[in-house]
PDB file of C-alpha atoms and ligand atoms in Angstrom:
ATOM      1  CA  UNK A   1     -29.205  17.877  -0.392  1.00 47.00           C
ATOM      2  CA  UNK A   2     -29.321  14.403   1.232  1.00 63.00           C
ATOM      3  CA  UNK A   3     -27.089  13.892   4.200  1.00 92.00           C
ATOM      4  CA  UNK A   4     -24.691  10.979   4.431  1.00 95.00           C
ATOM      5  CA  UNK A   5     -26.834   9.066   6.939  1.00 93.00           C
ATOM      6  CA  UNK A   6     -29.838   9.290   4.604  1.00 94.00           C
ATOM      7  CA  UNK A   7     -28.073   7.549   1.680  1.00 97.00           C
ATOM      8  CA  UNK A   8     -29.548   4.148   0.698  1.00 96.00           C
ATOM      9  CA  UNK A   9     -27.886   0.914   1.919  1.00 97.00           C
ATOM     10  CA  UNK A  10     -25.032  -0.272  -0.315  1.00 97.00           C
ATOM     11  CA  UNK A  11     -26.945  -3.363  -1.492  1.00 96.00           C
ATOM     12  CA  UNK A  12     -29.660  -1.052  -2.838  1.00 97.00           C
ATOM     13  CA  UNK A  13     -27.007   1.157  -4.497  1.00 97.00           C
ATOM     14  CA  UNK A  14     -25.498  -1.894  -6.216  1.00 96.00           C
ATOM     15  CA  UNK A  15     -28.919  -3.045  -7.429  1.00 96.00           C
ATOM     16  CA  UNK A  16     -29.942   0.448  -8.606  1.00 96.00           C
ATOM     17  CA  UNK A  17     -26.744   1.004 -10.623  1.00 96.00           C
ATOM     18  CA  UNK A  18     -26.275  -2.590 -11.838  1.00 94.00           C
ATOM     19  CA  UNK A  19     -22.846  -2.942 -10.185  1.00 96.00           C
ATOM     20  CA  UNK A  20     -22.339  -6.685 -10.597  1.00 94.00           C
ATOM     21  CA  UNK A  21     -18.746  -7.348  -9.502  1.00 93.00           C
ATOM     22  CA  UNK A  22     -16.148  -7.695 -12.268  1.00 94.00           C
ATOM     23  CA  UNK A  23     -13.213  -9.963 -11.570  1.00 93.00           C
ATOM     24  CA  UNK A  24     -10.916  -8.211 -14.053  1.00 93.00           C
ATOM     25  CA  UNK A  25     -11.217  -5.018 -11.972  1.00 95.00           C
ATOM     26  CA  UNK A  26     -10.533  -6.855  -8.695  1.00 92.00           C
ATOM     27  CA  UNK A  27     -14.021  -6.025  -7.447  1.00 95.00           C
ATOM     28  CA  UNK A  28     -14.814  -7.436  -4.011  1.00 96.00           C
ATOM     29  CA  UNK A  29     -17.014  -4.895  -2.292  1.00 97.00           C
ATOM     30  CA  UNK A  30     -17.404  -4.040   1.389  1.00 98.00           C
ATOM     31  CA  UNK A  31     -21.100  -3.447   2.068  1.00 97.00           C
ATOM     32  CA  UNK A  32     -21.140  -3.232   5.874  1.00 97.00           C
ATOM     33  CA  UNK A  33     -20.839   0.435   6.860  1.00 97.00           C
ATOM     34  CA  UNK A  34     -19.891  -0.488  10.447  1.00 98.00           C
ATOM     35  CA  UNK A  35     -16.885  -2.275   9.012  1.00 98.00           C
ATOM     36  CA  UNK A  36     -15.923   0.512   6.608  1.00 98.00           C
ATOM     37  CA  UNK A  37     -16.165   3.037   9.461  1.00 98.00           C
ATOM     38  CA  UNK A  38     -13.921   0.771  11.524  1.00 98.00           C
ATOM     39  CA  UNK A  39     -11.344   0.776   8.704  1.00 98.00           C
ATOM     40  CA  UNK A  40     -11.661   4.573   8.366  1.00 98.00           C
ATOM     41  CA  UNK A  41     -10.927   4.963  12.090  1.00 98.00           C
ATOM     42  CA  UNK A  42      -7.527   3.334  11.504  1.00 98.00           C
ATOM     43  CA  UNK A  43      -6.405   6.412   9.514  1.00 98.00           C
ATOM     44  CA  UNK A  44      -4.406   8.633  11.890  1.00 98.00           C
ATOM     45  CA  UNK A  45      -5.932  12.121  12.361  1.00 98.00           C
ATOM     46  CA  UNK A  46      -8.582  11.665   9.660  1.00 98.00           C
ATOM     47  CA  UNK A  47     -10.159  15.062  10.367  1.00 98.00           C
ATOM     48  CA  UNK A  48      -6.837  16.808   9.780  1.00 98.00           C
ATOM     49  CA  UNK A  49      -6.119  15.167   6.392  1.00 98.00           C
ATOM     50  CA  UNK A  50      -7.156  15.134   2.762  1.00 98.00           C
ATOM     51  CA  UNK A  51      -7.608  11.436   1.933  1.00 98.00           C
ATOM     52  CA  UNK A  52      -6.715   9.831  -1.384  1.00 98.00           C
ATOM     53  CA  UNK A  53      -8.887   6.758  -1.959  1.00 98.00           C
ATOM     54  CA  UNK A  54      -8.127   4.385  -4.851  1.00 98.00           C
ATOM     55  CA  UNK A  55     -10.975   2.239  -6.202  1.00 98.00           C
ATOM     56  CA  UNK A  56     -14.027   3.444  -4.230  1.00 98.00           C
ATOM     57  CA  UNK A  57     -16.395   1.131  -6.164  1.00 98.00           C
ATOM     58  CA  UNK A  58     -19.958   1.691  -4.869  1.00 98.00           C
ATOM     59  CA  UNK A  59     -18.486   3.828  -2.067  1.00 98.00           C
ATOM     60  CA  UNK A  60     -18.581   1.773   1.140  1.00 98.00           C
ATOM     61  CA  UNK A  61     -15.156   2.875   2.393  1.00 98.00           C
ATOM     62  CA  UNK A  62     -15.727   6.370   0.951  1.00 98.00           C
ATOM     63  CA  UNK A  63     -18.818   6.697   3.128  1.00 98.00           C
ATOM     64  CA  UNK A  64     -16.898   5.372   6.127  1.00 98.00           C
ATOM     65  CA  UNK A  65     -14.146   7.958   5.616  1.00 98.00           C
ATOM     66  CA  UNK A  66     -16.652  10.812   5.302  1.00 98.00           C
ATOM     67  CA  UNK A  67     -18.817   9.643   8.215  1.00 98.00           C
ATOM     68  CA  UNK A  68     -15.733   9.379  10.420  1.00 98.00           C
ATOM     69  CA  UNK A  69     -14.861  12.999   9.637  1.00 97.00           C
ATOM     70  CA  UNK A  70     -12.248  13.069   6.854  1.00 98.00           C
ATOM     71  CA  UNK A  71     -11.421  16.674   5.976  1.00 98.00           C
ATOM     72  CA  UNK A  72     -11.726  15.866   2.242  1.00 98.00           C
ATOM     73  CA  UNK A  73     -11.703  12.701   0.113  1.00 98.00           C
ATOM     74  CA  UNK A  74     -10.433  12.392  -3.454  1.00 98.00           C
ATOM     75  CA  UNK A  75     -11.583   9.074  -4.941  1.00 98.00           C
ATOM     76  CA  UNK A  76     -10.201   7.649  -8.195  1.00 98.00           C
ATOM     77  CA  UNK A  77     -12.316   4.912  -9.816  1.00 98.00           C
ATOM     78  CA  UNK A  78     -11.739   3.183 -13.149  1.00 98.00           C
ATOM     79  CA  UNK A  79     -15.195   1.616 -13.531  1.00 98.00           C
ATOM     80  CA  UNK A  80     -17.543   4.148 -15.147  1.00 98.00           C
ATOM     81  CA  UNK A  81     -20.574   2.225 -13.820  1.00 97.00           C
ATOM     82  CA  UNK A  82     -19.692   3.357 -10.261  1.00 98.00           C
ATOM     83  CA  UNK A  83     -19.550   7.089 -11.018  1.00 98.00           C
ATOM     84  CA  UNK A  84     -23.302   7.883 -10.631  1.00 97.00           C
ATOM     85  CA  UNK A  85     -23.389   6.078  -7.263  1.00 97.00           C
ATOM     86  CA  UNK A  86     -20.330   8.049  -6.137  1.00 98.00           C
ATOM     87  CA  UNK A  87     -21.925  11.290  -7.373  1.00 98.00           C
ATOM     88  CA  UNK A  88     -24.795  10.725  -4.920  1.00 97.00           C
ATOM     89  CA  UNK A  89     -22.276  10.461  -2.070  1.00 98.00           C
ATOM     90  CA  UNK A  90     -20.479  13.576  -3.304  1.00 98.00           C
ATOM     91  CA  UNK A  91     -23.758  15.466  -3.259  1.00 97.00           C
ATOM     92  CA  UNK A  92     -24.438  14.373   0.317  1.00 97.00           C
ATOM     93  CA  UNK A  93     -20.894  15.147   1.458  1.00 98.00           C
ATOM     94  CA  UNK A  94     -21.178  18.914   1.698  1.00 95.00           C
ATOM     95  CA  UNK A  95     -18.350  19.433  -0.796  1.00 97.00           C
ATOM     96  CA  UNK A  96     -15.949  17.058   0.947  1.00 98.00           C
ATOM     97  CA  UNK A  97     -15.843  14.351  -1.789  1.00 98.00           C
ATOM     98  CA  UNK A  98     -14.318  14.728  -5.262  1.00 98.00           C
ATOM     99  CA  UNK A  99     -14.508  11.770  -7.660  1.00 98.00           C
ATOM    100  CA  UNK A 100     -12.244  11.252 -10.646  1.00 98.00           C
ATOM    101  CA  UNK A 101     -13.026   8.591 -13.230  1.00 98.00           C
ATOM    102  CA  UNK A 102      -9.694   7.162 -14.324  1.00 98.00           C
ATOM    103  CA  UNK A 103      -6.894   4.665 -13.874  1.00 98.00           C
ATOM    104  CA  UNK A 104      -5.036   5.155 -10.581  1.00 97.00           C
ATOM    105  CA  UNK A 105      -1.805   4.119 -12.316  1.00 97.00           C
ATOM    106  CA  UNK A 106      -2.167   7.055 -14.739  1.00 97.00           C
ATOM    107  CA  UNK A 107      -3.905   9.881 -12.845  1.00 96.00           C
ATOM    108  CA  UNK A 108      -1.751  12.323 -10.875  1.00 95.00           C
ATOM    109  CA  UNK A 109      -3.853  13.077  -7.796  1.00 96.00           C
ATOM    110  CA  UNK A 110      -1.593  15.681  -6.207  1.00 95.00           C
ATOM    111  CA  UNK A 111      -3.030  18.771  -7.880  1.00 94.00           C
ATOM    112  CA  UNK A 112      -6.411  17.881  -6.297  1.00 95.00           C
ATOM    113  CA  UNK A 113      -5.110  17.425  -2.756  1.00 98.00           C
ATOM    114  CA  UNK A 114      -3.942  19.784  -0.027  1.00 98.00           C
ATOM    115  CA  UNK A 115      -1.383  18.477   2.480  1.00 98.00           C
ATOM    116  CA  UNK A 116      -1.366  16.857   4.923  1.00 98.00           C
ATOM    117  CA  UNK A 117      -2.484  13.828   2.917  1.00 98.00           C
ATOM    118  CA  UNK A 118      -3.404  10.271   3.948  1.00 98.00           C
ATOM    119  CA  UNK A 119      -4.083   7.337   1.605  1.00 98.00           C
ATOM    120  CA  UNK A 120      -6.837   4.807   2.353  1.00 98.00           C
ATOM    121  CA  UNK A 121      -8.045   2.021   0.059  1.00 98.00           C
ATOM    122  CA  UNK A 122      -9.456  -1.423  -0.363  1.00 97.00           C
ATOM    123  CA  UNK A 123      -7.115  -1.942  -3.293  1.00 95.00           C
ATOM    124  CA  UNK A 124      -7.840  -3.927  -6.433  1.00 92.00           C
ATOM    125  CA  UNK A 125      -5.561  -6.968  -5.983  1.00 88.00           C
ATOM    126  CA  UNK A 126      -4.060  -6.687  -9.482  1.00 90.00           C
ATOM    127  CA  UNK A 127      -2.495  -3.243  -8.947  1.00 95.00           C
ATOM    128  CA  UNK A 128      -2.217  -3.166  -5.147  1.00 96.00           C
ATOM    129  CA  UNK A 129       1.438  -4.132  -4.859  1.00 95.00           C
ATOM    130  CA  UNK A 130       2.474  -1.882  -7.749  1.00 96.00           C
ATOM    131  CA  UNK A 131       0.813   1.145  -6.143  1.00 97.00           C
ATOM    132  CA  UNK A 132       2.320   0.341  -2.752  1.00 98.00           C
ATOM    133  CA  UNK A 133       5.830   0.073  -4.212  1.00 96.00           C
ATOM    134  CA  UNK A 134       5.362   3.429  -5.985  1.00 96.00           C
ATOM    135  CA  UNK A 135       4.241   5.090  -2.752  1.00 97.00           C
ATOM    136  CA  UNK A 136       7.178   3.564  -0.844  1.00 97.00           C
ATOM    137  CA  UNK A 137       9.956   4.411  -3.290  1.00 93.00           C
ATOM    138  CA  UNK A 138      10.102   8.136  -4.001  1.00 93.00           C
ATOM    139  CA  UNK A 139      13.667   9.438  -4.266  1.00 87.00           C
ATOM    140  CA  UNK A 140      12.939  12.105  -1.625  1.00 92.00           C
ATOM    141  CA  UNK A 141      11.552  11.491   1.845  1.00 97.00           C
ATOM    142  CA  UNK A 142       9.173  12.271   3.547  1.00 97.00           C
ATOM    143  CA  UNK A 143       6.696  11.344   0.763  1.00 98.00           C
ATOM    144  CA  UNK A 144       3.489  13.207  -0.229  1.00 98.00           C
ATOM    145  CA  UNK A 145       1.496  11.120   2.297  1.00 98.00           C
ATOM    146  CA  UNK A 146       1.653  10.807   6.092  1.00 98.00           C
ATOM    147  CA  UNK A 147       0.009   7.378   6.283  1.00 98.00           C
ATOM    148  CA  UNK A 148      -1.250   4.538   4.069  1.00 98.00           C
ATOM    149  CA  UNK A 149      -4.184   2.490   5.382  1.00 98.00           C
ATOM    150  CA  UNK A 150      -4.579  -0.332   2.886  1.00 98.00           C
ATOM    151  CA  UNK A 151      -6.467  -3.587   2.494  1.00 98.00           C
ATOM    152  CA  UNK A 152      -4.464  -6.472   1.021  1.00 98.00           C
ATOM    153  CA  UNK A 153      -4.705 -10.215   0.703  1.00 96.00           C
ATOM    154  CA  UNK A 154      -3.464 -11.542   4.042  1.00 97.00           C
ATOM    155  CA  UNK A 155      -0.310 -13.002   2.461  1.00 97.00           C
ATOM    156  CA  UNK A 156       0.696  -9.623   1.024  1.00 97.00           C
ATOM    157  CA  UNK A 157      -0.020  -7.892   4.357  1.00 98.00           C
ATOM    158  CA  UNK A 158       2.249 -10.437   6.072  1.00 98.00           C
ATOM    159  CA  UNK A 159       5.024  -9.746   3.569  1.00 98.00           C
ATOM    160  CA  UNK A 160       4.860  -6.015   4.404  1.00 98.00           C
ATOM    161  CA  UNK A 161       5.289  -6.477   8.180  1.00 98.00           C
ATOM    162  CA  UNK A 162       7.569  -9.580   8.068  1.00 98.00           C
ATOM    163  CA  UNK A 163      10.688  -9.883  10.236  1.00 97.00           C
ATOM    164  CA  UNK A 164      14.057 -11.359   9.123  1.00 97.00           C
ATOM    165  CA  UNK A 165      14.228 -15.148   9.185  1.00 96.00           C
ATOM    166  CA  UNK A 166      10.595 -15.644   8.175  1.00 95.00           C
ATOM    167  CA  UNK A 167       9.390 -16.945   4.819  1.00 95.00           C
ATOM    168  CA  UNK A 168       7.415 -13.755   4.175  1.00 97.00           C
ATOM    169  CA  UNK A 169      10.498 -11.533   4.653  1.00 98.00           C
ATOM    170  CA  UNK A 170      11.706  -9.923   1.444  1.00 98.00           C
ATOM    171  CA  UNK A 171      11.656  -6.847  -0.743  1.00 97.00           C
ATOM    172  CA  UNK A 172       8.272  -5.537   0.439  1.00 97.00           C
ATOM    173  CA  UNK A 173       9.202  -5.800   4.136  1.00 98.00           C
ATOM    174  CA  UNK A 174      12.476  -3.964   3.572  1.00 98.00           C
ATOM    175  CA  UNK A 175      11.012  -1.196   1.389  1.00 97.00           C
ATOM    176  CA  UNK A 176       8.171  -0.684   3.868  1.00 98.00           C
ATOM    177  CA  UNK A 177      10.113  -0.861   7.103  1.00 98.00           C
ATOM    178  CA  UNK A 178      13.099   1.219   5.993  1.00 98.00           C
ATOM    179  CA  UNK A 179      11.096   4.455   6.029  1.00 98.00           C
ATOM    180  CA  UNK A 180       7.784   3.527   7.729  1.00 98.00           C
ATOM    181  CA  UNK A 181       6.200   2.025  10.789  1.00 98.00           C
ATOM    182  CA  UNK A 182       4.169  -0.896   9.372  1.00 98.00           C
ATOM    183  CA  UNK A 183       1.455  -2.737  11.278  1.00 98.00           C
ATOM    184  CA  UNK A 184      -1.467  -5.067  10.538  1.00 98.00           C
ATOM    185  CA  UNK A 185      -4.424  -3.351  12.241  1.00 98.00           C
ATOM    186  CA  UNK A 186      -7.394  -5.516  11.150  1.00 98.00           C
ATOM    187  CA  UNK A 187      -8.013  -9.042   9.849  1.00 98.00           C
ATOM    188  CA  UNK A 188     -11.033  -9.718   7.625  1.00 98.00           C
ATOM    189  CA  UNK A 189     -12.476 -13.075   6.570  1.00 98.00           C
ATOM    190  CA  UNK A 190     -13.607 -13.661   2.951  1.00 98.00           C
ATOM    191  CA  UNK A 191     -17.239 -13.336   4.130  1.00 98.00           C
ATOM    192  CA  UNK A 192     -16.717  -9.596   4.787  1.00 98.00           C
ATOM    193  CA  UNK A 193     -16.753  -9.023   1.003  1.00 97.00           C
ATOM    194  CA  UNK A 194     -19.308  -9.326  -1.792  1.00 96.00           C
ATOM    195  CA  UNK A 195     -18.534 -11.535  -3.619  1.00 95.00           C
ATOM    196  CA  UNK A 196     -16.249 -13.310  -1.099  1.00 96.00           C
ATOM    197  CA  UNK A 197     -12.689 -13.773  -2.435  1.00 96.00           C
ATOM    198  CA  UNK A 198     -10.870 -17.109  -2.008  1.00 95.00           C
ATOM    199  CA  UNK A 199      -8.402 -15.684   0.506  1.00 96.00           C
ATOM    200  CA  UNK A 200      -8.494 -13.781   3.806  1.00 97.00           C
ATOM    201  CA  UNK A 201      -7.586 -10.100   3.914  1.00 98.00           C
ATOM    202  CA  UNK A 202      -5.905  -7.696   6.298  1.00 98.00           C
ATOM    203  CA  UNK A 203      -5.616  -3.934   6.672  1.00 98.00           C
ATOM    204  CA  UNK A 204      -2.055  -2.636   6.972  1.00 98.00           C
ATOM    205  CA  UNK A 205      -1.265   0.813   8.294  1.00 98.00           C
ATOM    206  CA  UNK A 206       2.035   2.355   7.217  1.00 98.00           C
ATOM    207  CA  UNK A 207       3.085   5.604   8.877  1.00 98.00           C
ATOM    208  CA  UNK A 208       5.872   7.559   7.197  1.00 98.00           C
ATOM    209  CA  UNK A 209       8.877   8.163   9.462  1.00 98.00           C
ATOM    210  CA  UNK A 210      10.347  11.680   9.265  1.00 97.00           C
ATOM    211  CA  UNK A 211      13.593  10.172   7.944  1.00 97.00           C
ATOM    212  CA  UNK A 212      14.818   6.665   6.957  1.00 97.00           C
ATOM    213  CA  UNK A 213      15.836   4.410   9.875  1.00 98.00           C
ATOM    214  CA  UNK A 214      19.366   4.031   8.392  1.00 98.00           C
ATOM    215  CA  UNK A 215      21.040   6.097   5.673  1.00 97.00           C
ATOM    216  CA  UNK A 216      21.211   4.646   2.134  1.00 97.00           C
ATOM    217  CA  UNK A 217      20.608   5.772  -1.426  1.00 95.00           C
ATOM    218  CA  UNK A 218      17.071   4.563  -2.307  1.00 94.00           C
ATOM    219  CA  UNK A 219      17.987   3.396  -5.821  1.00 94.00           C
ATOM    220  CA  UNK A 220      21.049   1.441  -4.672  1.00 96.00           C
ATOM    221  CA  UNK A 221      19.178  -0.105  -1.745  1.00 97.00           C
ATOM    222  CA  UNK A 222      16.277  -1.141  -4.005  1.00 96.00           C
ATOM    223  CA  UNK A 223      18.695  -2.713  -6.499  1.00 96.00           C
ATOM    224  CA  UNK A 224      20.636  -4.611  -3.820  1.00 97.00           C
ATOM    225  CA  UNK A 225      17.457  -5.879  -2.160  1.00 97.00           C
ATOM    226  CA  UNK A 226      15.811  -6.879  -5.467  1.00 96.00           C
ATOM    227  CA  UNK A 227      18.907  -8.850  -6.519  1.00 97.00           C
ATOM    228  CA  UNK A 228      19.325 -10.480  -3.125  1.00 97.00           C
ATOM    229  CA  UNK A 229      15.729 -11.751  -3.012  1.00 97.00           C
ATOM    230  CA  UNK A 230      15.433 -12.654  -6.710  1.00 96.00           C
ATOM    231  CA  UNK A 231      17.540 -15.663  -5.831  1.00 93.00           C
ATOM    232  CA  UNK A 232      16.667 -15.910  -2.171  1.00 90.00           C
ATOM    233  CA  UNK A 233      17.891 -19.495  -1.755  1.00 92.00           C
ATOM    234  CA  UNK A 234      21.383 -18.663  -2.983  1.00 96.00           C
ATOM    235  CA  UNK A 235      24.221 -17.445  -0.775  1.00 97.00           C
ATOM    236  CA  UNK A 236      24.484 -13.666  -1.016  1.00 98.00           C
ATOM    237  CA  UNK A 237      27.951 -13.755  -2.615  1.00 97.00           C
ATOM    238  CA  UNK A 238      26.350 -15.637  -5.540  1.00 97.00           C
ATOM    239  CA  UNK A 239      22.996 -13.813  -5.641  1.00 97.00           C
ATOM    240  CA  UNK A 240      24.765 -10.423  -5.716  1.00 97.00           C
ATOM    241  CA  UNK A 241      27.569 -11.365  -8.139  1.00 96.00           C
ATOM    242  CA  UNK A 242      26.105  -8.917 -10.684  1.00 94.00           C
ATOM    243  CA  UNK A 243      27.063  -6.002  -8.408  1.00 94.00           C
ATOM    244  CA  UNK A 244      30.762  -6.491  -9.227  1.00 90.00           C
ATOM    245  CA  UNK A 245      33.807  -8.662  -8.515  1.00 92.00           C
ATOM    246  CA  UNK A 246      34.366  -7.138  -5.057  1.00 95.00           C
ATOM    247  CA  UNK A 247      30.923  -8.030  -3.695  1.00 96.00           C
ATOM    248  CA  UNK A 248      32.409 -10.262  -0.946  1.00 97.00           C
ATOM    249  CA  UNK A 249      34.403  -7.262   0.350  1.00 97.00           C
ATOM    250  CA  UNK A 250      31.248  -5.137   0.424  1.00 98.00           C
ATOM    251  CA  UNK A 251      29.337  -7.870   2.261  1.00 98.00           C
ATOM    252  CA  UNK A 252      32.079  -8.138   4.882  1.00 98.00           C
ATOM    253  CA  UNK A 253      32.292  -4.331   5.188  1.00 97.00           C
ATOM    254  CA  UNK A 254      28.559  -4.375   5.972  1.00 98.00           C
ATOM    255  CA  UNK A 255      29.076  -7.066   8.616  1.00 98.00           C
ATOM    256  CA  UNK A 256      27.355  -9.745   6.494  1.00 98.00           C
ATOM    257  CA  UNK A 257      28.795 -13.243   6.097  1.00 98.00           C
ATOM    258  CA  UNK A 258      28.982 -13.758   2.278  1.00 98.00           C
ATOM    259  CA  UNK A 259      27.576 -17.286   2.691  1.00 98.00           C
ATOM    260  CA  UNK A 260      24.365 -16.027   4.335  1.00 97.00           C
ATOM    261  CA  UNK A 261      20.993 -16.024   2.545  1.00 97.00           C
ATOM    262  CA  UNK A 262      19.033 -12.804   2.015  1.00 98.00           C
ATOM    263  CA  UNK A 263      16.207 -13.785   4.330  1.00 96.00           C
ATOM    264  CA  UNK A 264      18.537 -13.818   7.355  1.00 96.00           C
ATOM    265  CA  UNK A 265      19.856 -10.301   6.804  1.00 98.00           C
ATOM    266  CA  UNK A 266      18.257  -7.435   8.773  1.00 98.00           C
ATOM    267  CA  UNK A 267      17.381  -4.020   7.327  1.00 98.00           C
ATOM    268  CA  UNK A 268      20.321  -2.273   9.017  1.00 98.00           C
ATOM    269  CA  UNK A 269      22.834  -4.584   7.304  1.00 98.00           C
ATOM    270  CA  UNK A 270      21.174  -4.162   3.874  1.00 98.00           C
ATOM    271  CA  UNK A 271      21.499  -0.377   4.316  1.00 98.00           C
ATOM    272  CA  UNK A 272      25.186  -0.750   5.251  1.00 98.00           C
ATOM    273  CA  UNK A 273      25.699  -2.914   2.149  1.00 98.00           C
ATOM    274  CA  UNK A 274      23.979  -0.325  -0.078  1.00 98.00           C
ATOM    275  CA  UNK A 275      26.259   2.402   1.375  1.00 98.00           C
ATOM    276  CA  UNK A 276      29.389   0.332   0.763  1.00 97.00           C
ATOM    277  CA  UNK A 277      28.357  -0.446  -2.833  1.00 97.00           C
ATOM    278  CA  UNK A 278      27.433   3.210  -3.505  1.00 96.00           C
ATOM    279  CA  UNK A 279      30.731   4.474  -2.071  1.00 92.00           C
ATOM    280  CA  UNK A 280      32.784   2.271  -4.401  1.00 88.00           C
ATOM    281  CA  UNK A 281      31.105   3.692  -7.522  1.00 79.00           C
TER     282      UNK A 281
HETATM  283  N1  SAM B 301     -13.531   0.401  -2.136  1.00 97.77           N
HETATM  284  C1  SAM B 301     -14.619  -0.481  -2.573  1.00 97.77           C
HETATM  285  C2  SAM B 301     -15.055  -1.341  -1.407  1.00 97.77           C
HETATM  286  O1  SAM B 301     -14.277  -1.438  -0.456  1.00 97.77           O
HETATM  287  O2  SAM B 301     -16.137  -1.892  -1.466  1.00 97.77           O
HETATM  288  C3  SAM B 301     -14.200  -1.359  -3.751  1.00 97.77           C
HETATM  289  C4  SAM B 301     -12.957  -2.159  -3.573  1.00 97.77           C
HETATM  290  S1  SAM B 301     -12.621  -3.285  -4.888  1.00 97.77           S
HETATM  291  C5  SAM B 301     -11.518  -4.432  -4.058  1.00 97.77           C
HETATM  292  C6  SAM B 301     -11.435  -2.434  -5.921  1.00 97.77           C
HETATM  293  C7  SAM B 301     -11.968  -1.229  -6.706  1.00 97.77           C
HETATM  294  O3  SAM B 301     -10.907  -0.684  -7.499  1.00 97.77           O
HETATM  295  C8  SAM B 301     -13.082  -1.543  -7.693  1.00 97.77           C
HETATM  296  O4  SAM B 301     -14.111  -0.603  -7.544  1.00 97.77           O
HETATM  297  C9  SAM B 301     -12.427  -1.393  -9.079  1.00 97.77           C
HETATM  298  O5  SAM B 301     -13.328  -0.998 -10.090  1.00 97.77           O
HETATM  299  C10 SAM B 301     -11.386  -0.356  -8.793  1.00 97.77           C
HETATM  300  N2  SAM B 301     -10.225  -0.384  -9.714  1.00 97.77           N
HETATM  301  C11 SAM B 301      -9.669  -1.454 -10.325  1.00 97.77           C
HETATM  302  N3  SAM B 301      -8.600  -1.082 -11.043  1.00 97.77           N
HETATM  303  C12 SAM B 301      -8.467   0.262 -10.878  1.00 97.77           C
HETATM  304  C13 SAM B 301      -7.561   1.235 -11.374  1.00 97.77           C
HETATM  305  N4  SAM B 301      -6.544   0.894 -12.184  1.00 97.77           N
HETATM  306  N5  SAM B 301      -7.713   2.522 -11.007  1.00 97.77           N
HETATM  307  C14 SAM B 301      -8.742   2.893 -10.184  1.00 97.77           C
HETATM  308  N6  SAM B 301      -9.637   2.019  -9.699  1.00 97.77           N
HETATM  309  C15 SAM B 301      -9.502   0.720 -10.033  1.00 97.77           C
END
């Protein structure tokens, strides 16, 4: 059995398995193992967690996670061409890596993982936001994961950590910050990837809080926030008209001026608004 340090460089792996990058699968690979180890070190208590990795590709981040001591890694990859390369890593991992060929939007990973669980991924851009929203919006909290360490386009990363009053502030910031600590931990230029994408990237680390910062029903809060930011330039009394004729009363009850725009309203006030709306039902 090879050990992880004896595996060939990622460029050789890509050449051997013919892994030319496919745009439709969002393939921009990280080939520098120093960098993938650096990303892996951003996962809190790696050695104490099973790690779910989405889209391992040729396995750069997978190797980083294993080299940095992850207890176990479950990697879900849609591109069948990558599976033999990942099998070599699995063989060298001493039983710590399991690979599933499949679509991360369809596969249920939980039966393969033992808590505590962390998620780490250089996500394919076309499903990154959808997966993040799924992980952030379970009805019950805490979720199945303790932390998410995720690569995004810089603009998406900025939307996750944005503060009220900024252009990037919106639904993602509120969903993320309501029940998590969210922080950008690394910035990466396009040249870090093969092939280089057009935009810069950033790694965001989200740590699940034991309980939401302010009480609210998740479904009502999501609905209120989605409506408020769907028409973010409108005054809230207009943007939220669909919530009922007494929306101005609810806004005032939550301490929000009905003529304000969504991007000025902090998380605490959105939670108060969701509680007021839920109570009236
Ligand atoms: N983790 C590798 C790295 O950092 O070099 C590859 C990252 S690349 C941005 C995204 C990976 O996700 C690709 O390997 C792609 O094939 C895979 N992928 C795309 N859509 C997927 C899906 N629906 N489910 C699972 N993997 C997917």
